[in-house]
Coordinates of C-alpha atoms and ligand atoms in Angstrom, one line a residue:
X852 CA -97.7 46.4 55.5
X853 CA -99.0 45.7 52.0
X854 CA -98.3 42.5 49.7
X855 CA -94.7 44.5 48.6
X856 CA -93.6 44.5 51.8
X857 CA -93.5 40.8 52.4
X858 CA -90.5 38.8 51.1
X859 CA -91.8 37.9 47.8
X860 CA -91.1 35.4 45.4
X861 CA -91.1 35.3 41.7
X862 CA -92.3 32.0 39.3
X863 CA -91.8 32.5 35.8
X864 CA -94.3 30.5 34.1
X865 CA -93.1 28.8 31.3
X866 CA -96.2 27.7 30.7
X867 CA -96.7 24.7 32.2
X868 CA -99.7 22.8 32.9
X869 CA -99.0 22.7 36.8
X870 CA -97.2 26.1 37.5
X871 CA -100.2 27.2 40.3
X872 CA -99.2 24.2 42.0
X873 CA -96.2 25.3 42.4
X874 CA -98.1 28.5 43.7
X875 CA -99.9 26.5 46.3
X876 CA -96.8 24.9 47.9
X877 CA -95.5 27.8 48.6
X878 CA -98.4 29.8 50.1
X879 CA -99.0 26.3 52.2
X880 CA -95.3 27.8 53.7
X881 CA -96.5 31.2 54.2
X882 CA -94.5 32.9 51.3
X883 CA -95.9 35.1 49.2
X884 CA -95.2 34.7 45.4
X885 CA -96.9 35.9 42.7
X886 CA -96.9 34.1 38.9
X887 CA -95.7 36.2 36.1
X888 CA -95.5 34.8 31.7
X889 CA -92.1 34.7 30.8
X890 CA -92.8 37.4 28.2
X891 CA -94.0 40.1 31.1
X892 CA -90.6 39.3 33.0
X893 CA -88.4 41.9 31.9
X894 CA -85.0 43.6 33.3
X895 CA -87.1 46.3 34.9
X896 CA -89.9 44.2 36.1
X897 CA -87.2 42.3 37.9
X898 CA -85.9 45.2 39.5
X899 CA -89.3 46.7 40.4
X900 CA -90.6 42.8 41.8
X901 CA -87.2 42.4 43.9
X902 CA -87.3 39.1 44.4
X903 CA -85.9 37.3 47.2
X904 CA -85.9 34.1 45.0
X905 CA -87.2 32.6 41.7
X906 CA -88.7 30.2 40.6
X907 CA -89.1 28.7 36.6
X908 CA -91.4 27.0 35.8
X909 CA -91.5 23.3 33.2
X910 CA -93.7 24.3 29.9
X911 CA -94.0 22.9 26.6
X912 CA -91.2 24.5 24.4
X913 CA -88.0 22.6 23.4
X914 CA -85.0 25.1 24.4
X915 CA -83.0 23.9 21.4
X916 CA -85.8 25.5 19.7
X917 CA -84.1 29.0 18.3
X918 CA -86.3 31.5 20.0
X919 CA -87.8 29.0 22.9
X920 CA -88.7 31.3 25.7
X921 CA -86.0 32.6 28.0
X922 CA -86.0 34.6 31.1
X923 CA -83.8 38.0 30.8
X924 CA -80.2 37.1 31.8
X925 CA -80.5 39.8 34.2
X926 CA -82.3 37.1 36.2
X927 CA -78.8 35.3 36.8
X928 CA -77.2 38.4 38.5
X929 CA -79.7 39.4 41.1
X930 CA -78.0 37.4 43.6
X931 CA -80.7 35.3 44.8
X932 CA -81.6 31.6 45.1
X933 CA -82.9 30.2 41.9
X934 CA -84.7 27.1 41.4
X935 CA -85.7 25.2 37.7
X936 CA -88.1 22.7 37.3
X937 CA -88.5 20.8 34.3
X938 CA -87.7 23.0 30.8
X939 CA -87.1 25.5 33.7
X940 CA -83.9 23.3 34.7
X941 CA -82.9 23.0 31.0
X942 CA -83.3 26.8 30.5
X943 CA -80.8 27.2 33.5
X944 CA -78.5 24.5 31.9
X945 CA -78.7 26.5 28.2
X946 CA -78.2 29.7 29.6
X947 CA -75.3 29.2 31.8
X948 CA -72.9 27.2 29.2
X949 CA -74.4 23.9 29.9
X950 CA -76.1 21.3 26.6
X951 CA -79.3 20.4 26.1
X952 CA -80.3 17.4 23.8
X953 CA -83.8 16.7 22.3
X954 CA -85.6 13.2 23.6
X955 CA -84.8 9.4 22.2
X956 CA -87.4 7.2 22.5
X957 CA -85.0 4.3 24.1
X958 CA -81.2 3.6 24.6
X959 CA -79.2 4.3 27.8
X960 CA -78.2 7.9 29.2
X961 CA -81.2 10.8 28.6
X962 CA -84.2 9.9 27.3
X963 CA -87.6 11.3 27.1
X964 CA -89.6 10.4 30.3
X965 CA -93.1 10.0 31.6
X966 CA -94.6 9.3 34.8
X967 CA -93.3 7.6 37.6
X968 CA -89.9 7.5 38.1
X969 CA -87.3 6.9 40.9
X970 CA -83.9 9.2 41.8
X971 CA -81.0 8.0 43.9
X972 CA -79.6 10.6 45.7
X973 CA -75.7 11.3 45.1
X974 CA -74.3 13.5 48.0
X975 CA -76.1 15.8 50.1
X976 CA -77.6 18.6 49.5
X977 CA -79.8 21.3 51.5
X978 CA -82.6 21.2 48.8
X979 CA -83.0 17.6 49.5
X980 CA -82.8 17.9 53.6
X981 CA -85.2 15.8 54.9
X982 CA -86.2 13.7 52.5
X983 CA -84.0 12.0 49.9
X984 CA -82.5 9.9 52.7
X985 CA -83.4 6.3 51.1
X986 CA -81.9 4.7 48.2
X987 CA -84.5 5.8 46.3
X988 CA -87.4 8.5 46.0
X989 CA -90.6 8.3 44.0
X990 CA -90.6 11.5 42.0
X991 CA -92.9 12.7 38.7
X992 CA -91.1 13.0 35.2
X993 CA -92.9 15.0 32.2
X994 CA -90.1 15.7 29.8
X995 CA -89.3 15.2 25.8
X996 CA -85.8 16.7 25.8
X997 CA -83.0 16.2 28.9
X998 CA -79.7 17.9 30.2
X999 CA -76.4 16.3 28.0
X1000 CA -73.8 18.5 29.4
X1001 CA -73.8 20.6 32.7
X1002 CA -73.2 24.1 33.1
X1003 CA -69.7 25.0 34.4
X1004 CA -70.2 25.4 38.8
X1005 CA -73.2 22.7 38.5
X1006 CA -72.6 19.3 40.3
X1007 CA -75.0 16.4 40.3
X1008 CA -76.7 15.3 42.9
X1009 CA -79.5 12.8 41.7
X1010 CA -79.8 10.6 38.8
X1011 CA -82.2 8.4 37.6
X1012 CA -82.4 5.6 34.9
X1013 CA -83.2 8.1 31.8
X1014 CA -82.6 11.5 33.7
X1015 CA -78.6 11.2 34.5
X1016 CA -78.6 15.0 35.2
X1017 CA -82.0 14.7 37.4
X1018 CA -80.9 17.1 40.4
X1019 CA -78.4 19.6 40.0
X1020 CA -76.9 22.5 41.7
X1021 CA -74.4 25.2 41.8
X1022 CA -74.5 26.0 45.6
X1023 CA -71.8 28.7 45.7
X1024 CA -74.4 30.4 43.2
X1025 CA -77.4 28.9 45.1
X1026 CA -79.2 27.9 42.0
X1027 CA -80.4 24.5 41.7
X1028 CA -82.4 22.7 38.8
X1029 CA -84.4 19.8 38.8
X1030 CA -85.6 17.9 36.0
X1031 CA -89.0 16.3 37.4
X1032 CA -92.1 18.0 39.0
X1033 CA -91.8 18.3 42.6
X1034 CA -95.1 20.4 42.8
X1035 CA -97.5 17.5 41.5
X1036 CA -98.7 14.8 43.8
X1037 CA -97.6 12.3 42.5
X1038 CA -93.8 13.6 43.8
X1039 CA -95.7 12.3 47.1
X1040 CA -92.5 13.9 49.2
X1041 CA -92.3 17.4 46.7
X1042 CA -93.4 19.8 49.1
X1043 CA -90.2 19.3 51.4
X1044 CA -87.9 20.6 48.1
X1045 CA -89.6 24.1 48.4
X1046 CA -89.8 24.1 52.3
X1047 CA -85.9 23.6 51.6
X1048 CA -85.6 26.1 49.2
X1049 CA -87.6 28.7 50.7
X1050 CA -85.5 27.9 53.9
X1051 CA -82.2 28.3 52.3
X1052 CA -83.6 31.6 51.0
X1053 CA -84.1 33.0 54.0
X1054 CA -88.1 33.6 53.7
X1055 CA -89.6 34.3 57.5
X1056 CA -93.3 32.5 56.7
X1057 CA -95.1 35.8 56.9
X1058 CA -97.6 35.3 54.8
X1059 CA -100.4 34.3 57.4
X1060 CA -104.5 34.6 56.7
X1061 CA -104.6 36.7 60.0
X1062 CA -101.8 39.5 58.5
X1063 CA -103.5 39.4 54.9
X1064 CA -107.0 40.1 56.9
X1065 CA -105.1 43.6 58.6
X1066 CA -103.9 44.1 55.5
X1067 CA -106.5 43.6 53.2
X1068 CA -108.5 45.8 55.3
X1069 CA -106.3 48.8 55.5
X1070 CA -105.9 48.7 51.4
X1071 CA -109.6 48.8 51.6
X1072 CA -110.4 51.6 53.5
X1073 CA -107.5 53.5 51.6
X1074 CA -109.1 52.6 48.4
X1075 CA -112.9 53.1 49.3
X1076 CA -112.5 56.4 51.6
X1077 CA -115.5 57.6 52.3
X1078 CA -117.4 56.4 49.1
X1079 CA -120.4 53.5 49.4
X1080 CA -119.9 50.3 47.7
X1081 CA -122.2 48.0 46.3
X1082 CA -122.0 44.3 46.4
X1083 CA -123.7 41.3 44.6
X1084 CA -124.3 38.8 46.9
X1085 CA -124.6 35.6 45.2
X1086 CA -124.3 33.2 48.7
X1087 CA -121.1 31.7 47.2
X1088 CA -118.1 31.6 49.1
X1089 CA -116.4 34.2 47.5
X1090 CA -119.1 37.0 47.1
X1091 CA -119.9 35.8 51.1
X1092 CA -116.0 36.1 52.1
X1093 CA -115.7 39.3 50.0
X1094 CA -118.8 41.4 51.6
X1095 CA -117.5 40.1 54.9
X1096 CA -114.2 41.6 54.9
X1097 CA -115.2 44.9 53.3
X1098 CA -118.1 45.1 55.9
X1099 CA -115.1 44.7 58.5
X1100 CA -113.1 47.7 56.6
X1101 CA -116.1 50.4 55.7
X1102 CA -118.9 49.2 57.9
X1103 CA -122.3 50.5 56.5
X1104 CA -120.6 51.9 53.4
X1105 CA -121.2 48.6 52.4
X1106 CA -124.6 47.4 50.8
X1107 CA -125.1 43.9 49.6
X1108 CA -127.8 43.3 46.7
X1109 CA -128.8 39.6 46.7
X1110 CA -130.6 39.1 43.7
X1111 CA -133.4 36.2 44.0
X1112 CA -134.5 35.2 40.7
X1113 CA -136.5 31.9 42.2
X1114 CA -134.3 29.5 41.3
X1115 CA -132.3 28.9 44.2
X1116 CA -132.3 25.7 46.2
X1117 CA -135.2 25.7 49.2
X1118 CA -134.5 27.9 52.0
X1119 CA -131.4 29.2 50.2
X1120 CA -132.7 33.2 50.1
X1121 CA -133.7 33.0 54.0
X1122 CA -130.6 31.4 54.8
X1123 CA -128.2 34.1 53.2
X1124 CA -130.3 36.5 53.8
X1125 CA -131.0 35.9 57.5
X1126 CA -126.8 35.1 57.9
X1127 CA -126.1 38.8 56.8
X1128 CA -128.5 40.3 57.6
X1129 CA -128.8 39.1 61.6
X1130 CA -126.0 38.0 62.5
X1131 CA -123.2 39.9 60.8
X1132 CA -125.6 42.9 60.7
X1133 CA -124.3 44.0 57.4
X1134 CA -127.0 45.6 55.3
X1135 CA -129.1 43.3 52.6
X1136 CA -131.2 44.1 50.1
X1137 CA -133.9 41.3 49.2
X1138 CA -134.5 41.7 45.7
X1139 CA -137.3 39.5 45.2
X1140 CA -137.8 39.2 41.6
X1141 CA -138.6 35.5 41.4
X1142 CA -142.3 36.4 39.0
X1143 CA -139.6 38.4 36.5
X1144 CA -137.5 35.6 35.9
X1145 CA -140.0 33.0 35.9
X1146 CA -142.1 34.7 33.6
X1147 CA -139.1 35.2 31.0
X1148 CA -138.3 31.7 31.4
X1149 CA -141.8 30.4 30.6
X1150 CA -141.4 28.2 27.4
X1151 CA -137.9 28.2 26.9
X1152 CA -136.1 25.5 26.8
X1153 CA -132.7 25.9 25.1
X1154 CA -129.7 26.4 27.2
X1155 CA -128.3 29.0 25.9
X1156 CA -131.3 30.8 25.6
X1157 CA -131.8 30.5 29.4
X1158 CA -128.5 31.5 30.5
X1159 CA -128.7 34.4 28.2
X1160 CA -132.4 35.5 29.7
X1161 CA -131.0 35.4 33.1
X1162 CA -127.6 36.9 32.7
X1163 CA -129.1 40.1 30.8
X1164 CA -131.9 40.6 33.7
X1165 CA -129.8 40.0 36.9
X1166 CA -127.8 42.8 35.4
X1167 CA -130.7 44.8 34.7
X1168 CA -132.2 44.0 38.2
X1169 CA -128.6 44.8 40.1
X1170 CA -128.5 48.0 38.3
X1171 CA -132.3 48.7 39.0
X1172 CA -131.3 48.1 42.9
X1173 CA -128.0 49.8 43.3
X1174 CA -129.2 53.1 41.7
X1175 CA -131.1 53.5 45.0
X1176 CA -128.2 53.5 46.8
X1177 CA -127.4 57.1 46.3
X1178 CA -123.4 57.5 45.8
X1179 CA -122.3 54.2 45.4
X1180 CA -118.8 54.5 43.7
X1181 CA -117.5 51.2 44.1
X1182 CA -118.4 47.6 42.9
X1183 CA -117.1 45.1 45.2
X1184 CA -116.2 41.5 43.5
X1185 CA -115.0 38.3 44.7
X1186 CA -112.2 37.4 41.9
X1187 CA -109.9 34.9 42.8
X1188 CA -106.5 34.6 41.6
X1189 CA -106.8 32.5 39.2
X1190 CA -109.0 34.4 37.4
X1191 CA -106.2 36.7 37.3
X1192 CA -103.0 35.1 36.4
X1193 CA -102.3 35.8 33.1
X1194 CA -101.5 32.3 31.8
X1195 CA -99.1 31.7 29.0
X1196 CA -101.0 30.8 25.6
X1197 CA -99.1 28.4 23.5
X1198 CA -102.3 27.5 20.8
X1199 CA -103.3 31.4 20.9
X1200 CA -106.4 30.6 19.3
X1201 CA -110.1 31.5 21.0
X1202 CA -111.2 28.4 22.7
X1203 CA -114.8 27.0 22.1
X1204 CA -117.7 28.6 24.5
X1205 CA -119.1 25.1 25.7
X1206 CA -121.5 27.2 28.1
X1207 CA -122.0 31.4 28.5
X1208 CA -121.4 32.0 32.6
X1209 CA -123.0 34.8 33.8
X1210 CA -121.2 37.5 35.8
X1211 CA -121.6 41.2 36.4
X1212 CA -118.4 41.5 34.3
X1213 CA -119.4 44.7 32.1
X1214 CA -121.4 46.7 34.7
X1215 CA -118.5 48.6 36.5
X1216 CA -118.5 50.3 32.9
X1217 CA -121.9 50.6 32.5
X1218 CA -122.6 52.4 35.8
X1219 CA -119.6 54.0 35.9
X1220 CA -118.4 52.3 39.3
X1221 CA -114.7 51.5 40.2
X1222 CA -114.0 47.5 41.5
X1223 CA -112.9 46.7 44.9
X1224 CA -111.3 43.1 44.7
X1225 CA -109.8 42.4 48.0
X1226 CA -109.4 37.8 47.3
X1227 CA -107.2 39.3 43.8
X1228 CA -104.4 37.4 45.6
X1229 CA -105.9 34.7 47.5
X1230 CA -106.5 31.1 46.1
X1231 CA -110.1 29.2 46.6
X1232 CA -108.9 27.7 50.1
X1233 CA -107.0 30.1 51.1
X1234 CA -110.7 31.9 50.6
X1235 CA -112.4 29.5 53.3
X1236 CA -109.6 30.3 55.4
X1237 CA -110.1 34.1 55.1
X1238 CA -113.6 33.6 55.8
X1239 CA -113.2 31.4 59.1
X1240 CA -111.1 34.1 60.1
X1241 CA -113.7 36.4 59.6
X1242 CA -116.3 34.4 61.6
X1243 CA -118.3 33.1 59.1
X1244 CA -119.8 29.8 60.2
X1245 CA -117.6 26.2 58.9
X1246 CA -120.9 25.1 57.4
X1247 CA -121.2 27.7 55.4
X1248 CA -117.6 28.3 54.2
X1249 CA -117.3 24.7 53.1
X1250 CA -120.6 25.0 50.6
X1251 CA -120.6 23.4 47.5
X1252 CA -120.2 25.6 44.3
X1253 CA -123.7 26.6 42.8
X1254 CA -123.9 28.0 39.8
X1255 CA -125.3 31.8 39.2
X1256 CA -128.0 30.5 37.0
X1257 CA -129.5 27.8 39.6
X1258 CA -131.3 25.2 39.3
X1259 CA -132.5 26.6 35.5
X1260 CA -130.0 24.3 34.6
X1261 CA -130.7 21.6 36.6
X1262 CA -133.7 21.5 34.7
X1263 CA -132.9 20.6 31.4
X1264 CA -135.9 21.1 29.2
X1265 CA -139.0 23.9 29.7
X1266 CA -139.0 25.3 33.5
X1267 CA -142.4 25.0 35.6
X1268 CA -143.0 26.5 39.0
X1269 CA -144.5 22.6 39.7
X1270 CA -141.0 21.4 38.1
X1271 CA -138.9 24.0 40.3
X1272 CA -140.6 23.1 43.4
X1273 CA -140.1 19.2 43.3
X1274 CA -136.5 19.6 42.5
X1275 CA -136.1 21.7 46.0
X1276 CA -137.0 18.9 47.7
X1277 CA -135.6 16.5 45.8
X1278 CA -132.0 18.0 46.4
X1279 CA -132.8 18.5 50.2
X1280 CA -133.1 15.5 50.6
X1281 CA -130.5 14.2 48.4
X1282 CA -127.6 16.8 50.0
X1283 CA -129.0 15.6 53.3
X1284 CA -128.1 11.8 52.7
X1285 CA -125.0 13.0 51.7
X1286 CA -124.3 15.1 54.9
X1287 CA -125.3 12.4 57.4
X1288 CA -123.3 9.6 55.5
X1289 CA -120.4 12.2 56.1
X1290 CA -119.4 12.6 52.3
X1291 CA -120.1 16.2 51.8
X1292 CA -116.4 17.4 52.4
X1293 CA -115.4 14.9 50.2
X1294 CA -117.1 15.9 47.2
X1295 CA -116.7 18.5 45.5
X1296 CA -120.0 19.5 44.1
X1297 CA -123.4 17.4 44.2
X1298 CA -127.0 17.9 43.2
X1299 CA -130.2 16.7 41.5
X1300 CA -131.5 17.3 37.8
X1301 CA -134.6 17.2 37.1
X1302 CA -135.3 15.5 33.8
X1303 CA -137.7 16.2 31.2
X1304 CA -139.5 12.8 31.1
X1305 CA -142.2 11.0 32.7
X1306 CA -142.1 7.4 33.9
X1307 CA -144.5 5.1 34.7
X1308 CA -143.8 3.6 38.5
X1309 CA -146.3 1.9 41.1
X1310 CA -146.3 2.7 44.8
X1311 CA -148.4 0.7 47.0
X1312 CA -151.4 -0.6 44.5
X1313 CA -151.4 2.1 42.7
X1314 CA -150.4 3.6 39.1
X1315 CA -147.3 6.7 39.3
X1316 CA -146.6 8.8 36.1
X1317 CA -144.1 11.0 37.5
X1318 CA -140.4 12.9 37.1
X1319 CA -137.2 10.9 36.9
X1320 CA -134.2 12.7 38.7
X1321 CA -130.3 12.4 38.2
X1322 CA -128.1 12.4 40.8
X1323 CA -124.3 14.1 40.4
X1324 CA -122.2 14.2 42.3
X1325 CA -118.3 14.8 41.3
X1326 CA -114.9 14.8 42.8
X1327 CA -112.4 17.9 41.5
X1328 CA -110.0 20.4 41.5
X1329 CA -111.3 23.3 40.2
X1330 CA -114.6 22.0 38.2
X1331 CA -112.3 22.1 34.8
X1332 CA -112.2 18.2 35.1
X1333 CA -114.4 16.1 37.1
X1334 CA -114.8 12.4 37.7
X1335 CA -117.9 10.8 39.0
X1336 CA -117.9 10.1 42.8
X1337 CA -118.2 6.4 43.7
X1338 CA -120.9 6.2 45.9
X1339 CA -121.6 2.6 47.2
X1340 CA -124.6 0.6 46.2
X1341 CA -126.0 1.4 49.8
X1342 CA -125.8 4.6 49.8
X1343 CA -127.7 4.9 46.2
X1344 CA -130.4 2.3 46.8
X1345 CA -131.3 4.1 50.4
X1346 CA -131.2 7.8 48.9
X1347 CA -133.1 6.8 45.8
X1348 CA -136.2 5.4 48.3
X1349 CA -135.7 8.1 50.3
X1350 CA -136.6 10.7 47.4
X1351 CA -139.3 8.9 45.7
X1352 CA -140.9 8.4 49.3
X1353 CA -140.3 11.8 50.6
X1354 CA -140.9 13.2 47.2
X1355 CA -144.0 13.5 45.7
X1356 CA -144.0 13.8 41.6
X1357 CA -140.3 11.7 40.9
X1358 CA -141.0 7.8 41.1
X1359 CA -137.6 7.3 39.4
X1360 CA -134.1 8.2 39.9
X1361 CA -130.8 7.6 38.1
X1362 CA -127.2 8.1 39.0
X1363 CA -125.0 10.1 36.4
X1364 CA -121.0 8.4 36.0
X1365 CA -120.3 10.6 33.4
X1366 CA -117.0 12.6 34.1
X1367 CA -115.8 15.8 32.4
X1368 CA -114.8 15.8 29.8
X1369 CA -116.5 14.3 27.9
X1370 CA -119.7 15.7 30.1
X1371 CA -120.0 19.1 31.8
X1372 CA -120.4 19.0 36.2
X1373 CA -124.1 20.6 35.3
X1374 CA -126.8 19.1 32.8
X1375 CA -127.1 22.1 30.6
Ligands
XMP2744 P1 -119.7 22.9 34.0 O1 -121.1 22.5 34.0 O2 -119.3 23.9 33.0 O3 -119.5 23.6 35.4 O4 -118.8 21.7 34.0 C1 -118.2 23.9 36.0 C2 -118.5 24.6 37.3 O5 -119.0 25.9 37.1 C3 -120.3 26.0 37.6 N1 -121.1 26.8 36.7 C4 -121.3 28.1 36.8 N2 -121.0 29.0 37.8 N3 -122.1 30.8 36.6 C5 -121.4 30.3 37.7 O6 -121.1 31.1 38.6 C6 -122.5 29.9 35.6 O7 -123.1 30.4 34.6 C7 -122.1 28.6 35.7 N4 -122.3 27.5 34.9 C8 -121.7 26.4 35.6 C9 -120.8 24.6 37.9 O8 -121.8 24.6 38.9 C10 -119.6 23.9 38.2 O9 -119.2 24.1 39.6

């Protein structure tokens, strides 16, 4: 069974802000459903995708904009359930005969709405099985312009102060249009609209972690053959979940490089090394090339610089490694899908590079290998599920993200072996307050900086001039946006005594509350 064969739902992105959530309510039911731009959705796409239901998406555009994007009318004839959110309900309304008015600022009947808002339920419906079973039901509004008449076969069947048309349906037609966001959180009762609508259309729930694994490995072993591939094993989750389930498909066709440039956290190399190596017995390659990085970073202090030095010579050292493993013919990568949807650009300009991340992006060209990218389809959690499927231990799965550059830029300033080696310990220390207070899981990423000042402390009777260190640690998504993490006073007095104890060279440490933007997660 591949991805086609599943029951397999279509979202036509509009291009709203929050269209993957929409994404991620419906995998947390087991459906499949895959994200398309409106502009890639045409007649024979939709016959090729045979969808069992759709879904459009809210997005920016006005649709009494001439020319505001549509979906082909094609859509309307397939015969299954459709749902609209947002512009994707006033799209419905527009195309089926039904009047859509731009946003007032004030007066009674539709106006434009945002934030918090409440819907009173008028007659029962399916969709709303479940849950609108109150007077009243928090929901999420984010709209300029609002429905003014309804399309012939539609009924009502919520209204709120400004949104008179705020849930509608034709069910004969089985298409049903909403006018808030049931995908965000703050519709704290949203998911139960898609269970209902996913119900309605008859989806079985067959999209389980345990049938993608089968399947995932079959489309492997298809693609591979009898061919070696290559791997770059960074010890992130999805370079880790990636080698594992190929390793699972080809066995010792598989060879994973790990590429230690000497700026990982301590015990980091021995730890991924040792995890792949022992106990999954899936073969490794060591490249120790800490003295080739260190040396090109020697007096250097500019970021860019630095993430440009190492980016060029992990390439060069991958490439140096993998040509000794004679007929390799595939590249194996952990993308994720959101690296692959194909989101809908309203500005179209380039945006700004705040900070160059390094990948192994253009060596499949340069060595002529083909990519294997078996998580294509699979969000970041859905990831840690894959990979306690496979085995791989909880501690390891639940990691915090570290960047492919290290701790160079945890290090803002010039990098020193002496430097590198008190910010080890520093973080141990630090990520090991965290862990027995029991806050890892609830942070998304945390670690110490090393900063390029001296301070003047005293410890017993004595004189210090030593490091400062910052502490981060962030809540977040996806790292896009990131708020500090509120740690109580406690918790920072003990860890800060704790590191300049434990630590020799810091005698002062700071706590960073910047959130992003207007900061980045890492210093540099
Ligand atoms: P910033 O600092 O841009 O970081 O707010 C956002 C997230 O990305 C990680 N990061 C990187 N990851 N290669 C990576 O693989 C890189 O060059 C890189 N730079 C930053 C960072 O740790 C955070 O999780």
């Amino acid at each position: 069974m591949s991805t086609s064969d599943h029951d397999r739902l279509l979202i036509i992105d509009f291009g709203s802000q929050v269209t993957q959530l929409i994404a991620r309510r419906l995998r947390e039911l087991s459906v499949y459903c895959e994200i398309h731009p409106y502009q890639n959705v045409t007649d024979e796409f939709l016959a090729e995708f045979a969808p069992k239901a759709v879904i459009f998406s809210g997005g920016p555009d006005s649709v009494t904009r001439e020319g505001s994007p549509r979906p082909p009318r094609s859509v309307y004839g397939l015969g299954v359930p459709i749902l609209g959110i947002c512009y994707g309900q006033q799209v419905m309304m527009q195309d089926l005969g039904g009047r859509v008015e731009g946003g007032k600022i004030s007066g009674g009947g539709g106006t434009a709405e945002f934030g918090r808002a409440f819907v009173r339920p008028e007659g029962k419906l399916d969709l709303l099985r479940g849950w609108f079973e109150s007077e009243r039901e928090q929901v999420w509004m984010s709209h300029g312009d609002h429905v003014a008449a309804l399309a012939p076969g539609f009924e009502v069947f919520g209204t709120s102060p400004h949104a008179p048309f705020a849930i509608t349906a034709d069910t004969a037609r089985n298409f049903y249009a909403v006018q808030f966001h049931p995908e965000v959180h703050h519709t704290p009762n949203g998911a139960k609209l898609y269970e209902n609508f996913v119900t309605l259309a008859g989806f079985g729930g067959d999209w389980t972690m345990g049938a993608y694994r089968e399947e995932a490995i079959a489309k492997i072993r298809d693609q591979v053959g009898s061919a070696k591939v290559i791997c770059a094993l960074s010890g992130g989750v999805d370079s880790s979940v990636a080698a594992a389930l190929i390793h699972e498909a080809v066995g010792d066709q598989l060879t994973c490089v790990f590429v230690d440039h000497g700026l990982l956290r301590l015990d980091e190399a021995e730890e991924v090394v040792g995890m792949f190596r022992d106990h999954m017995n899936l073969p490794v390659i060591h490249a120790q090339e800490q003295e080739l990085f260190l040396g090109a970073l020697e007096g250097v202090s500019d970021p860019e610089t630095k993430r440009k030095i190492i980016g060029r010579l992990f390439i060069d050292v991958f490439q140096k490694y993998a040509d000794q493993i004679a007929g390799a013919q595939f590249l194996a990568q952990g993308t994720l899908y959101p690296d692959v949807i194909e989101s809908v650009s309203f500005s179209g300009g380039p945006s700004v590079t705040i900070k160059s991340h390094h990948n192994v992006g253009g060596l499949p060209e340069k060595m002529g290998l083909k990519l294997v990218e078996p998580l294509r389809e699979l969000f970041k959690d859905e990831v840690r599920a894959l990979g306690r499927e496979l085995g791989l231990p909880a501690h390891f799965i639940g990691r915090h993200p570290f960047p492919g550059p290290g701790l160079a830029i945890r290090c803002p300033g010039e990098i020193t072996r002496a430097k590198l080696e008190i910010l080890r310990k520093a973080d141990a220390v630090y990520i090991d307050q965290i862990r027995k207070h029991g806050l890892y899981d609830e942070i998304w990423q945390a670690f110490c900086a090393i900063l390029p000042v001296r301070t003047v402390g005293v410890m017993g009777d004595g004189r210090t001039y030593d490091y400062a260190c910052a502490l981060r640690a962030v809540t977040s998504v996806d790292g896009m946006t990131a708020d500090y993490y509120p740690f109580s006073h406690d918790f920072l007095g003990e860890t800060a005594t704790r590191i300049i104890n434990e630590v020799e060279g810091i005698n002062r440490v700071t706590y960073d509350i910047t959130s992003k933007p207007p900061g980045t997660i890492e210093w540099e």
